[in-house]
Amino acid sequence: MTTAARARRTRRPAAHGYRSVAQQRARIPADAALLLIGVSFVLPLLWLLLASLDSGAGHQTRLPEELSLANFSAIMTTGLLFQPLWNSLVLSAGTAAVTLVAAVLAAYPLSRYQSRFNRPFMYTILFGTCLPITAIMVPVYGLFVQLRLLDSMPATIFFLATTALPMAIWMTKNFMDAVPVSLEEAAWVDGASGLTALRTIVLPLMRQGLGVVFIFVFIQAWGNFFVPFVLLLSEARQPAAVSIFSFFGQHGAVAYGQLAAFSILYSLPVLALYVIVAKGAGSSFAMSGAVKG
Amino acid sequence: MLLLVFLAGPILWAFHASFTNAALTGRNARSPAWVGLENYARLFADPVLPLSLGLTVLFVGGSAILGQNILGLSIAVLMRRASRSVSAVVGTAVVAAWVLPEIVAAFAAYAYFSRDGTLNQLLAGLGVGQPDWLYSFPMVAIILANVWRGTAFSMLVYRAALDDVPGEVTEAAVMDGAGGWQRLAYVTLPMIRGSIATNLMLVTLQTLAVFTLIWVMTAGGPSNASTTLPVLAYQEAFKFGDIGYGTAVASVLILIGVVFGAAYIRLLRDPKP
């Protein structure tokens, strides 16, 4: 490194902390420790990947004797793969859409009108995000029995939307607060009603934020196992999460390779969506935004 | 409105139902009778409840408060020291376990801990004994599995928090001759106190509700050795068809959640110094 460059480095404000010689030295053990953690995190996933390509897979992580796509072709049937995946898609997309509409309508007044109910309402919502959903499931099942809503797709979608709503309102409001109010005021002067202003001005401006909320809810619904497991009974309506469980849970320890292949196909959409969000909006946006408020 | 119907409704109904003898099948399914505190009396007399409560505390304590929290913080701190490429790769690995659908993660963990699974392969390589984790030490297995699955959340929170710590402060500490550990203990950690509290709360609540992972890995067994409260509520309600009793268990769980949730809101309300 030339002296000039070194001078530039030291003059630069310490955004990444203070890089002294000692810190350069501390880098190697830190790297080693991190890599060790990383490897232990990857191992269970490695099994998934290798087993899916191994026609004789068991619990072990091993290199397949021959790479084969037999597992994938074995599960490529309508009843086993496509129907459940389609159900998952309907369930998740429906949930995300319902949640988004409700969240926008709830967040708009919260973001634009100052009323003394705002703070308590926001805290109630936050409180709602805290409740363990698992605990609510048994009583919800009872409620669904009473209302004769069991095994109905729309009802399940509404329930999933409700559980996702608190977080969604919170995120939507944060995105909405970033849209300057002056534009709407101009619209109101021109005689637009609140809803018109919302539709024509605010929503287009927060398109990206809406996309993030939609994907966020979609991912949650896609991966959710317990809610459909309890509320949907017939096989024709079950999403992929439940069908994996019932298929492989009932047939005992058999086709691990097929299980792994199914899991991979089922996980891919979510991983892809996550990458889109993470690329588009910085790494820890959703979490820090949601946590810090 | 939606929120009211679907969240408040079940909770109120839950408390009501826990006072009845509602059942999945038979005479009581259609017309539950009011049995007052009977379910709770049975619940508190049931030897499974203290066991289950204890296991829940163990699970949350070991997996959330110790495991995910400390590991997440360590990863975040290490990432600031390590080279960029390494942190990026490791960060991806940690997040991958978290983004996977829960059922897939549960199956992967099940295979990893099973008798002839990856973990025992490693132990055999080291020449140590290979217990059957899921039968002999089910709690150890599910706690570790949940740490594997959930650490990403803490890591992301702490990374954001550490990025907010102004560089000048750490620099001043370096000038004063503070070593790495001292800087961490006396400067960095006190500065991200708020994030630590928030994260502890959220992770605790998330862990309290874990069901799928345990259900797939051990199904609460062997003989209730890993039955945390959510699993117990599910078993009572759906396996033994006793909705009223299961709901009583769920009510206990909801109450615990409410206490933690209220504490968390109080934390947020207090202006952070």
GROMACS .gro file of N, CA and C in nm, chain A residues 14-19 23 26-27 30-31 33-35 37-38 40-45 47-48 59-61 98 102 123 126-127 130-136 138-144 146 148 155 158-159 162 165-166 222-226 229-230 241 244-245 248 256 259 263 266-267 270-271 274 284 287-288 291-292, chain B residues 2-3 6-7 10-11 13-14 24 30 71 75 78-84 86 90 93-96 98-104 107-108 110-112 114 116-118 121-122 148 151 153 156 160 164 167 171 183 198 202 205 209 211-212 215-216 230 233-234 237-238 243 247 250 253-254 257-258 261-262 264-265 268-269:
model
  468
   14ALA      N    1  -1.422   0.695   1.041
   14ALA     CA    2  -1.420   0.552   1.075
   14ALA      C    3  -1.559   0.492   1.068
   15ALA      N    4  -1.600   0.459   0.947
   15ALA     CA    5  -1.732   0.399   0.933
   15ALA      C    6  -1.728   0.254   0.976
   16HIS      N    7  -1.616   0.192   0.949
   16HIS     CA    8  -1.606   0.049   0.981
   16HIS      C    9  -1.520   0.028   1.104
   17GLY      N   10  -1.530   0.123   1.198
   17GLY     CA   11  -1.448   0.108   1.317
   17GLY      C   12  -1.306   0.148   1.287
   18TYR      N   13  -1.223   0.129   1.383
   18TYR     CA   14  -1.087   0.179   1.374
   18TYR      C   15  -0.997   0.065   1.332
   19ARG      N   16  -0.944   0.071   1.213
   19ARG     CA   17  -0.861  -0.040   1.162
   19ARG      C   18  -0.717  -0.019   1.204
   23GLN      N   19  -0.621  -0.479   1.490
   23GLN     CA   20  -0.745  -0.528   1.431
   23GLN      C   21  -0.719  -0.613   1.309
   26ALA      N   22  -0.656  -0.934   1.444
   26ALA     CA   23  -0.773  -1.000   1.503
   26ALA      C   24  -0.862  -1.061   1.394
   27ARG      N   25  -0.832  -1.027   1.271
   27ARG     CA   26  -0.920  -1.070   1.165
   27ARG      C   27  -0.915  -1.220   1.144
   30ALA      N   28  -1.114  -1.422   1.393
   30ALA     CA   29  -1.256  -1.391   1.373
   30ALA      C   30  -1.308  -1.465   1.250
   31ASP      N   31  -1.229  -1.463   1.144
   31ASP     CA   32  -1.266  -1.536   1.022
   31ASP      C   33  -1.284  -1.683   1.052
   33ALA      N   34  -1.345  -1.835   1.338
   33ALA     CA   35  -1.461  -1.863   1.422
   33ALA      C   36  -1.589  -1.855   1.341
   34LEU      N   37  -1.598  -1.752   1.258
   34LEU     CA   38  -1.718  -1.735   1.176
   34LEU      C   39  -1.737  -1.852   1.081
   35LEU      N   40  -1.627  -1.894   1.020
   35LEU     CA   41  -1.636  -2.005   0.925
   35LEU      C   42  -1.684  -2.131   0.995
   37ILE      N   43  -1.878  -2.147   1.258
   37ILE     CA   44  -2.022  -2.130   1.279
   37ILE      C   45  -2.096  -2.155   1.148
   38GLY      N   46  -2.043  -2.096   1.042
   38GLY     CA   47  -2.108  -2.111   0.912
   38GLY      C   48  -2.119  -2.256   0.869
   40SER      N   49  -2.125  -2.521   1.060
   40SER     CA   50  -2.223  -2.595   1.139
   40SER      C   51  -2.365  -2.558   1.099
   41PHE      N   52  -2.383  -2.437   1.046
   41PHE     CA   53  -2.516  -2.399   0.999
   41PHE      C   54  -2.549  -2.465   0.865
   42VAL      N   55  -2.447  -2.486   0.785
   42VAL     CA   56  -2.471  -2.539   0.651
   42VAL      C   57  -2.497  -2.690   0.653
   43LEU      N   58  -2.435  -2.760   0.749
   43LEU     CA   59  -2.441  -2.907   0.747
   43LEU      C   60  -2.581  -2.965   0.731
   44PRO      N   61  -2.679  -2.925   0.814
   44PRO     CA   62  -2.812  -2.985   0.795
   44PRO      C   63  -2.870  -2.958   0.656
   45LEU      N   64  -2.835  -2.842   0.601
   45LEU     CA   65  -2.887  -2.809   0.468
   45LEU      C   66  -2.818  -2.893   0.360
   47TRP      N   67  -2.732  -3.197   0.386
   47TRP     CA   68  -2.800  -3.326   0.378
   47TRP      C   69  -2.916  -3.317   0.281
   48LEU      N   70  -2.991  -3.207   0.293
   48LEU     CA   71  -3.109  -3.189   0.210
   48LEU      C   72  -3.070  -3.194   0.062
   59HIS      N   73  -3.057  -4.113   0.638
   59HIS     CA   74  -3.035  -3.995   0.723
   59HIS      C   75  -2.896  -3.937   0.702
   60GLN      N   76  -2.807  -4.018   0.648
   60GLN     CA   77  -2.667  -3.977   0.644
   60GLN      C   78  -2.641  -3.868   0.541
   61THR      N   79  -2.542  -3.785   0.573
   61THR     CA   80  -2.493  -3.694   0.471
   61THR      C   81  -2.380  -3.766   0.400
   98VAL      N   82  -5.524  -1.000   0.083
   98VAL     CA   83  -5.618  -0.954   0.186
   98VAL      C   84  -5.545  -0.869   0.290
  102ALA      N   85  -5.613  -0.462   0.379
  102ALA     CA   86  -5.651  -0.424   0.515
  102ALA      C   87  -5.544  -0.336   0.578
  123TYR      N   88  -4.975   0.059   1.987
  123TYR     CA   89  -4.924  -0.034   2.088
  123TYR      C   90  -5.006  -0.162   2.092
  126LEU      N   91  -4.883  -0.369   1.813
  126LEU     CA   92  -4.755  -0.430   1.848
  126LEU      C   93  -4.778  -0.548   1.940
  127PHE      N   94  -4.869  -0.526   2.034
  127PHE     CA   95  -4.901  -0.631   2.128
  127PHE      C   96  -4.954  -0.753   2.054
  130CYS      N   97  -4.711  -0.990   1.928
  130CYS     CA   98  -4.638  -1.066   2.028
  130CYS      C   99  -4.704  -1.197   2.065
  131LEU      N  100  -4.835  -1.207   2.043
  131LEU     CA  101  -4.904  -1.323   2.096
  131LEU      C  102  -4.861  -1.450   2.025
  132PRO      N  103  -4.837  -1.555   2.101
  132PRO     CA  104  -4.800  -1.682   2.038
  132PRO      C  105  -4.919  -1.741   1.962
  133ILE      N  106  -4.905  -1.743   1.831
  133ILE     CA  107  -5.015  -1.791   1.746
  133ILE      C  108  -5.051  -1.936   1.778
  134THR      N  109  -4.949  -2.013   1.812
  134THR     CA  110  -4.974  -2.153   1.842
  134THR      C  111  -5.077  -2.169   1.952
  135ALA      N  112  -5.069  -2.077   2.049
  135ALA     CA  113  -5.159  -2.088   2.163
  135ALA      C  114  -5.303  -2.060   2.120
  136ILE      N  115  -5.318  -1.975   2.019
  136ILE     CA  116  -5.453  -1.938   1.978
  136ILE      C  117  -5.518  -2.049   1.895
  138VAL      N  118  -5.581  -2.375   1.915
  138VAL     CA  119  -5.683  -2.467   1.968
  138VAL      C  120  -5.817  -2.397   1.981
  139PRO      N  121  -5.822  -2.282   2.048
  139PRO     CA  122  -5.949  -2.211   2.053
  139PRO      C  123  -6.002  -2.171   1.915
  140VAL      N  124  -5.912  -2.134   1.823
  140VAL     CA  125  -5.959  -2.098   1.689
  140VAL      C  126  -6.027  -2.217   1.624
  141TYR      N  127  -5.970  -2.334   1.645
  141TYR     CA  128  -6.030  -2.454   1.590
  141TYR      C  129  -6.172  -2.468   1.645
  142GLY      N  130  -6.185  -2.447   1.774
  142GLY     CA  131  -6.318  -2.456   1.834
  142GLY      C  132  -6.413  -2.356   1.773
  143LEU      N  133  -6.362  -2.234   1.753
  143LEU     CA  134  -6.444  -2.128   1.693
  143LEU      C  135  -6.487  -2.168   1.552
  144PHE      N  136  -6.395  -2.224   1.476
  144PHE     CA  137  -6.427  -2.265   1.339
  144PHE      C  138  -6.531  -2.376   1.338
  146GLN      N  139  -6.766  -2.414   1.561
  146GLN     CA  140  -6.893  -2.349   1.594
  146GLN      C  141  -6.950  -2.275   1.473
  148ARG      N  142  -6.890  -2.341   1.165
  148ARG     CA  143  -6.893  -2.429   1.048
  148ARG      C  144  -6.799  -2.381   0.937
  155ALA      N  145  -6.188  -1.903   0.462
  155ALA     CA  146  -6.180  -1.878   0.606
  155ALA      C  147  -6.036  -1.889   0.655
  158PHE      N  148  -5.852  -1.586   0.555
  158PHE     CA  149  -5.880  -1.471   0.642
  158PHE      C  150  -5.809  -1.484   0.776
  159PHE      N  151  -5.805  -1.604   0.827
  159PHE     CA  152  -5.737  -1.619   0.956
  159PHE      C  153  -5.587  -1.592   0.943
  162THR      N  154  -5.525  -1.235   0.924
  162THR     CA  155  -5.535  -1.168   1.053
  162THR      C  156  -5.408  -1.182   1.133
  165LEU      N  157  -5.156  -0.951   1.000
  165LEU     CA  158  -5.193  -0.810   0.990
  165LEU      C  159  -5.114  -0.716   1.081
  166PRO      N  160  -5.096  -0.747   1.209
  166PRO     CA  161  -5.027  -0.649   1.295
  166PRO      C  162  -4.892  -0.608   1.238
  222TRP      N  163  -4.659  -1.899   0.313
  222TRP     CA  164  -4.608  -2.013   0.236
  222TRP      C  165  -4.543  -2.115   0.328
  223GLY      N  166  -4.472  -2.067   0.428
  223GLY     CA  167  -4.402  -2.158   0.516
  223GLY      C  168  -4.486  -2.206   0.633
  224ASN      N  169  -4.604  -2.148   0.649
  224ASN     CA  170  -4.683  -2.182   0.766
  224ASN      C  171  -4.735  -2.325   0.759
  225PHE      N  172  -4.711  -2.399   0.864
  225PHE     CA  173  -4.754  -2.538   0.866
  225PHE      C  174  -4.871  -2.559   0.960
  226PHE      N  175  -4.863  -2.498   1.075
  226PHE     CA  176  -4.956  -2.531   1.181
  226PHE      C  177  -5.099  -2.488   1.151
  229PHE      N  178  -5.261  -2.700   0.891
  229PHE     CA  179  -5.259  -2.835   0.947
  229PHE      C  180  -5.382  -2.856   1.037
  230VAL      N  181  -5.419  -2.750   1.106
  230VAL     CA  182  -5.533  -2.760   1.197
  230VAL      C  183  -5.664  -2.730   1.127
  241ALA      N  184  -4.693  -2.763   0.264
  241ALA     CA  185  -4.634  -2.790   0.395
  241ALA      C  186  -4.701  -2.909   0.462
  244ILE      N  187  -4.652  -3.254   0.263
  244ILE     CA  188  -4.521  -3.315   0.291
  244ILE      C  189  -4.531  -3.394   0.420
  245PHE      N  190  -4.586  -3.329   0.521
  245PHE     CA  191  -4.590  -3.392   0.652
  245PHE      C  192  -4.676  -3.518   0.650
  248PHE      N  193  -4.509  -3.804   0.421
  248PHE     CA  194  -4.388  -3.869   0.473
  248PHE      C  195  -4.405  -3.912   0.617
  256TYR      N  196  -3.643  -4.094   0.177
  256TYR     CA  197  -3.580  -3.969   0.220
  256TYR      C  198  -3.537  -3.883   0.104
  259LEU      N  199  -3.835  -3.702  -0.013
  259LEU     CA  200  -3.869  -3.598   0.085
  259LEU      C  201  -3.780  -3.476   0.063
  263SER      N  202  -3.890  -3.108  -0.057
  263SER     CA  203  -3.859  -2.993   0.027
  263SER      C  204  -3.788  -2.884  -0.052
  266TYR      N  205  -4.021  -2.709  -0.284
  266TYR     CA  206  -4.116  -2.630  -0.207
  266TYR      C  207  -4.051  -2.505  -0.149
  267SER      N  208  -3.921  -2.515  -0.120
  267SER     CA  209  -3.852  -2.400  -0.060
  267SER      C  210  -3.806  -2.297  -0.162
  270VAL      N  211  -3.971  -1.943  -0.202
  270VAL     CA  212  -3.950  -1.855  -0.087
  270VAL      C  213  -3.809  -1.798  -0.087
  271LEU      N  214  -3.712  -1.884  -0.115
  271LEU     CA  215  -3.575  -1.837  -0.118
  271LEU      C  216  -3.559  -1.730  -0.225
  274TYR      N  217  -3.712  -1.408  -0.110
  274TYR     CA  218  -3.631  -1.345  -0.006
  274TYR      C  219  -3.513  -1.272  -0.067
  284SER      N  220  -3.106  -0.588   0.652
  284SER     CA  221  -3.192  -0.614   0.768
  284SER      C  222  -3.306  -0.513   0.778
  287MET      N  223  -3.654  -0.626   0.951
  287MET     CA  224  -3.641  -0.652   1.093
  287MET      C  225  -3.617  -0.523   1.169
  288SER      N  226  -3.518  -0.446   1.125
  288SER     CA  227  -3.486  -0.327   1.202
  288SER      C  228  -3.601  -0.229   1.195
  291VAL      N  229  -3.866  -0.359   1.422
  291VAL     CA  230  -3.832  -0.362   1.564
  291VAL      C  231  -3.819  -0.222   1.621
  292LYS      N  232  -3.756  -0.135   1.543
  292LYS     CA  233  -3.733  -0.002   1.597
  292LYS      C  234  -3.858   0.084   1.591
  295LEU      N  235  -6.123  -0.697   1.131
  295LEU     CA  236  -6.070  -0.832   1.113
  295LEU      C  237  -5.998  -0.877   1.239
  296LEU      N  238  -5.911  -0.786   1.284
  296LEU     CA  239  -5.833  -0.817   1.402
  296LEU      C  240  -5.923  -0.856   1.517
  299PHE      N  241  -6.103  -1.203   1.457
  299PHE     CA  242  -6.024  -1.325   1.454
  299PHE      C  243  -5.924  -1.339   1.568
  300LEU      N  244  -5.882  -1.229   1.626
  300LEU     CA  245  -5.785  -1.244   1.734
  300LEU      C  246  -5.852  -1.235   1.870
  303PRO      N  247  -6.125  -1.549   1.929
  303PRO     CA  248  -6.072  -1.675   1.980
  303PRO      C  249  -6.024  -1.667   2.123
  304ILE      N  250  -5.963  -1.553   2.159
  304ILE     CA  251  -5.909  -1.544   2.293
  304ILE      C  252  -6.023  -1.547   2.396
  306TRP      N  253  -6.323  -1.660   2.341
  306TRP     CA  254  -6.384  -1.792   2.330
  306TRP      C  255  -6.299  -1.894   2.404
  307ALA      N  256  -6.167  -1.872   2.397
  307ALA     CA  257  -6.075  -1.965   2.462
  307ALA      C  258  -6.103  -1.970   2.611
  317LEU      N  259  -6.408  -3.316   2.100
  317LEU     CA  260  -6.411  -3.331   1.954
  317LEU      C  261  -6.523  -3.422   1.909
  323ARG      N  262  -7.131  -3.131   2.046
  323ARG     CA  263  -7.237  -3.043   1.998
  323ARG      C  264  -7.285  -2.944   2.103
  364LEU      N  265  -2.545  -1.636   2.055
  364LEU     CA  266  -2.482  -1.673   1.928
  364LEU      C  267  -2.504  -1.561   1.825
  368ILE      N  268  -2.204  -1.363   1.646
  368ILE     CA  269  -2.185  -1.358   1.501
  368ILE      C  270  -2.178  -1.213   1.455
  371LEU      N  271  -1.841  -1.070   1.555
  371LEU     CA  272  -1.734  -1.128   1.473
  371LEU      C  273  -1.737  -1.073   1.332
  372MET      N  274  -1.859  -1.050   1.281
  372MET     CA  275  -1.871  -1.002   1.143
  372MET      C  276  -1.803  -0.867   1.124
  373ARG      N  277  -1.801  -0.786   1.230
  373ARG     CA  278  -1.740  -0.655   1.217
  373ARG      C  279  -1.588  -0.668   1.209
  374ARG      N  280  -1.536  -0.779   1.258
  374ARG     CA  281  -1.390  -0.795   1.256
  374ARG      C  282  -1.344  -0.875   1.137
  375ALA      N  283  -1.430  -0.965   1.093
  375ALA     CA  284  -1.387  -1.059   0.990
  375ALA      C  285  -1.382  -0.989   0.854
  376SER      N  286  -1.327  -1.059   0.758
  376SER     CA  287  -1.320  -0.999   0.624
  376SER      C  288  -1.459  -1.006   0.561
  377ARG      N  289  -1.481  -0.916   0.469
  377ARG     CA  290  -1.612  -0.898   0.409
  377ARG      C  291  -1.668  -1.026   0.348
  379VAL      N  292  -1.601  -1.341   0.399
  379VAL     CA  293  -1.638  -1.445   0.496
  379VAL      C  294  -1.770  -1.410   0.563
  383VAL      N  295  -2.108  -1.650   0.551
  383VAL     CA  296  -2.164  -1.705   0.674
  383VAL      C  297  -2.303  -1.647   0.702
  386ALA      N  298  -2.553  -1.831   0.508
  386ALA     CA  299  -2.580  -1.965   0.562
  386ALA      C  300  -2.677  -1.956   0.680
  387VAL      N  301  -2.652  -1.858   0.767
  387VAL     CA  302  -2.736  -1.845   0.886
  387VAL      C  303  -2.878  -1.806   0.847
  388VAL      N  304  -2.889  -1.712   0.754
  388VAL     CA  305  -3.022  -1.666   0.712
  388VAL      C  306  -3.097  -1.776   0.637
  389ALA      N  307  -3.023  -1.860   0.563
  389ALA     CA  308  -3.088  -1.966   0.486
  389ALA      C  309  -3.168  -2.058   0.576
  391TRP      N  310  -3.311  -1.985   0.836
  391TRP     CA  311  -3.424  -1.912   0.892
  391TRP      C  312  -3.535  -1.890   0.788
  392VAL      N  313  -3.495  -1.874   0.662
  392VAL     CA  314  -3.592  -1.844   0.558
  392VAL      C  315  -3.665  -1.970   0.512
  393LEU      N  316  -3.601  -2.085   0.525
  393LEU     CA  317  -3.666  -2.210   0.485
  393LEU      C  318  -3.801  -2.224   0.554
  394PRO      N  319  -3.899  -2.282   0.484
  394PRO     CA  320  -4.026  -2.311   0.550
  394PRO      C  321  -4.003  -2.400   0.671
  395GLU      N  322  -4.083  -2.378   0.776
  395GLU     CA  323  -4.054  -2.445   0.903
  395GLU      C  324  -4.055  -2.597   0.891
  396ILE      N  325  -4.143  -2.649   0.807
  396ILE     CA  326  -4.155  -2.794   0.797
  396ILE      C  327  -4.028  -2.854   0.735
  397VAL      N  328  -3.971  -2.783   0.638
  397VAL     CA  329  -3.848  -2.830   0.574
  397VAL      C  330  -3.732  -2.826   0.674
  400PHE      N  331  -3.762  -3.116   0.912
  400PHE     CA  332  -3.718  -3.245   0.857
  400PHE      C  333  -3.565  -3.250   0.848
  401ALA      N  334  -3.504  -3.141   0.807
  401ALA     CA  335  -3.359  -3.138   0.797
  401ALA      C  336  -3.296  -3.160   0.934
  403TYR      N  337  -3.438  -3.311   1.184
  403TYR     CA  338  -3.469  -3.448   1.224
  403TYR      C  339  -3.364  -3.545   1.169
  404ALA      N  340  -3.332  -3.528   1.041
  404ALA     CA  341  -3.233  -3.615   0.979
  404ALA      C  342  -3.096  -3.595   1.043
  405TYR      N  343  -3.066  -3.469   1.077
  405TYR     CA  344  -2.935  -3.436   1.131
  405TYR      C  345  -2.913  -3.502   1.267
  407SER      N  346  -3.089  -3.770   1.389
  407SER     CA  347  -3.134  -3.907   1.406
  407SER      C  348  -3.015  -4.000   1.428
  409ASP      N  349  -2.859  -4.244   1.286
  409ASP     CA  350  -2.751  -4.256   1.188
  409ASP      C  351  -2.736  -4.127   1.107
  410GLY      N  352  -2.766  -4.016   1.173
  410GLY     CA  353  -2.764  -3.887   1.102
  410GLY      C  354  -2.627  -3.822   1.100
  411THR      N  355  -2.627  -3.699   1.049
  411THR     CA  356  -2.501  -3.628   1.026
  411THR      C  357  -2.422  -3.605   1.155
  414GLN      N  358  -2.242  -3.904   1.260
  414GLN     CA  359  -2.131  -3.928   1.167
  414GLN      C  360  -2.009  -3.847   1.210
  415LEU      N  361  -2.034  -3.721   1.245
  415LEU     CA  362  -1.925  -3.634   1.288
  415LEU      C  363  -1.862  -3.688   1.415
  441TRP      N  364  -3.034  -2.332   1.569
  441TRP     CA  365  -2.993  -2.333   1.428
  441TRP      C  366  -3.095  -2.258   1.343
  444THR      N  367  -3.141  -1.829   1.494
  444THR     CA  368  -3.037  -1.732   1.527
  444THR      C  369  -3.033  -1.614   1.431
  446PHE      N  370  -3.248  -1.417   1.318
  446PHE     CA  371  -3.323  -1.299   1.361
  446PHE      C  372  -3.238  -1.213   1.454
  449LEU      N  373  -2.953  -1.041   1.271
  449LEU     CA  374  -2.991  -0.923   1.193
  449LEU      C  375  -3.016  -0.804   1.285
  453ALA      N  376  -2.779  -0.458   1.284
  453ALA     CA  377  -2.833  -0.322   1.268
  453ALA      C  378  -2.795  -0.236   1.388
  457ASP      N  379  -2.527   0.110   1.429
  457ASP     CA  380  -2.569   0.241   1.478
  457ASP      C  381  -2.476   0.296   1.585
  460GLY      N  382  -1.878   0.541   1.541
  460GLY     CA  383  -1.739   0.499   1.539
  460GLY      C  384  -1.652   0.579   1.634
  464GLU      N  385  -1.356   0.451   1.892
  464GLU     CA  386  -1.223   0.504   1.867
  464GLU      C  387  -1.165   0.566   1.993
  476ARG      N  388  -1.366  -0.308   2.535
  476ARG     CA  389  -1.451  -0.223   2.451
  476ARG      C  390  -1.591  -0.282   2.441
  491THR      N  391  -3.510  -0.552   2.352
  491THR     CA  392  -3.612  -0.579   2.251
  491THR      C  393  -3.596  -0.717   2.192
  495LEU      N  394  -3.861  -1.039   2.191
  495LEU     CA  395  -3.919  -1.094   2.067
  495LEU      C  396  -3.880  -1.240   2.049
  498LEU      N  397  -4.076  -1.464   2.278
  498LEU     CA  398  -4.214  -1.487   2.234
  498LEU      C  399  -4.218  -1.580   2.114
  502ALA      N  400  -4.378  -2.006   2.103
  502ALA     CA  401  -4.482  -2.056   2.014
  502ALA      C  402  -4.434  -2.169   1.922
  504PHE      N  403  -4.390  -2.494   1.753
  504PHE     CA  404  -4.463  -2.619   1.758
  504PHE      C  405  -4.412  -2.718   1.654
  505THR      N  406  -4.404  -2.671   1.530
  505THR     CA  407  -4.374  -2.761   1.418
  505THR      C  408  -4.243  -2.836   1.438
  508TRP      N  409  -4.280  -3.098   1.695
  508TRP     CA  410  -4.375  -3.200   1.651
  508TRP      C  411  -4.311  -3.296   1.552
  509VAL      N  412  -4.235  -3.243   1.458
  509VAL     CA  413  -4.173  -3.328   1.357
  509VAL      C  414  -4.057  -3.408   1.419
  523PRO      N  415  -4.715  -2.567   2.392
  523PRO     CA  416  -4.793  -2.575   2.268
  523PRO      C  417  -4.821  -2.718   2.227
  526ALA      N  418  -5.094  -2.861   2.453
  526ALA     CA  419  -5.227  -2.810   2.417
  526ALA      C  420  -5.278  -2.883   2.294
  527TYR      N  421  -5.192  -2.903   2.196
  527TYR     CA  422  -5.233  -2.969   2.072
  527TYR      C  423  -5.273  -3.114   2.101
  530ALA      N  424  -5.605  -3.140   2.283
  530ALA     CA  425  -5.722  -3.099   2.206
  530ALA      C  426  -5.749  -3.194   2.089
  531PHE      N  427  -5.645  -3.237   2.019
  531PHE     CA  428  -5.669  -3.310   1.894
  531PHE      C  429  -5.642  -3.458   1.902
  536ILE      N  430  -6.120  -3.066   2.377
  536ILE     CA  431  -6.097  -2.927   2.341
  536ILE      C  432  -6.092  -2.837   2.464
  540THR      N  433  -5.778  -2.619   2.557
  540THR     CA  434  -5.791  -2.475   2.559
  540THR      C  435  -5.744  -2.417   2.691
  543ALA      N  436  -5.389  -2.389   2.649
  543ALA     CA  437  -5.360  -2.276   2.561
  543ALA      C  438  -5.376  -2.144   2.635
  546LEU      N  439  -5.077  -2.061   2.821
  546LEU     CA  440  -4.973  -2.014   2.728
  546LEU      C  441  -4.999  -1.870   2.685
  547ILE      N  442  -5.126  -1.840   2.654
  547ILE     CA  443  -5.160  -1.704   2.613
  547ILE      C  444  -5.126  -1.606   2.725
  550GLY      N  445  -4.772  -1.532   2.729
  550GLY     CA  446  -4.743  -1.441   2.618
  550GLY      C  447  -4.785  -1.299   2.649
  551VAL      N  448  -4.901  -1.285   2.712
  551VAL     CA  449  -4.951  -1.152   2.745
  551VAL      C  450  -4.856  -1.082   2.842
  554GLY      N  451  -4.551  -0.986   2.649
  554GLY     CA  452  -4.586  -0.881   2.553
  554GLY      C  453  -4.602  -0.748   2.623
  555ALA      N  454  -4.671  -0.749   2.737
  555ALA     CA  455  -4.691  -0.625   2.811
  555ALA      C  456  -4.557  -0.568   2.856
  557TYR      N  457  -4.277  -0.607   2.712
  557TYR     CA  458  -4.208  -0.556   2.594
  557TYR      C  459  -4.259  -0.417   2.558
  558ILE      N  460  -4.392  -0.399   2.562
  558ILE     CA  461  -4.448  -0.268   2.531
  558ILE      C  462  -4.399  -0.164   2.631
  561LEU      N  463  -4.064  -0.049   2.537
  561LEU     CA  464  -4.062   0.042   2.424
  561LEU      C  465  -4.107   0.181   2.466
  562ARG      N  466  -4.202   0.186   2.559
  562ARG     CA  467  -4.258   0.315   2.599
  562ARG      C  468  -4.156   0.397   2.675
   0.00000   0.00000   0.00000
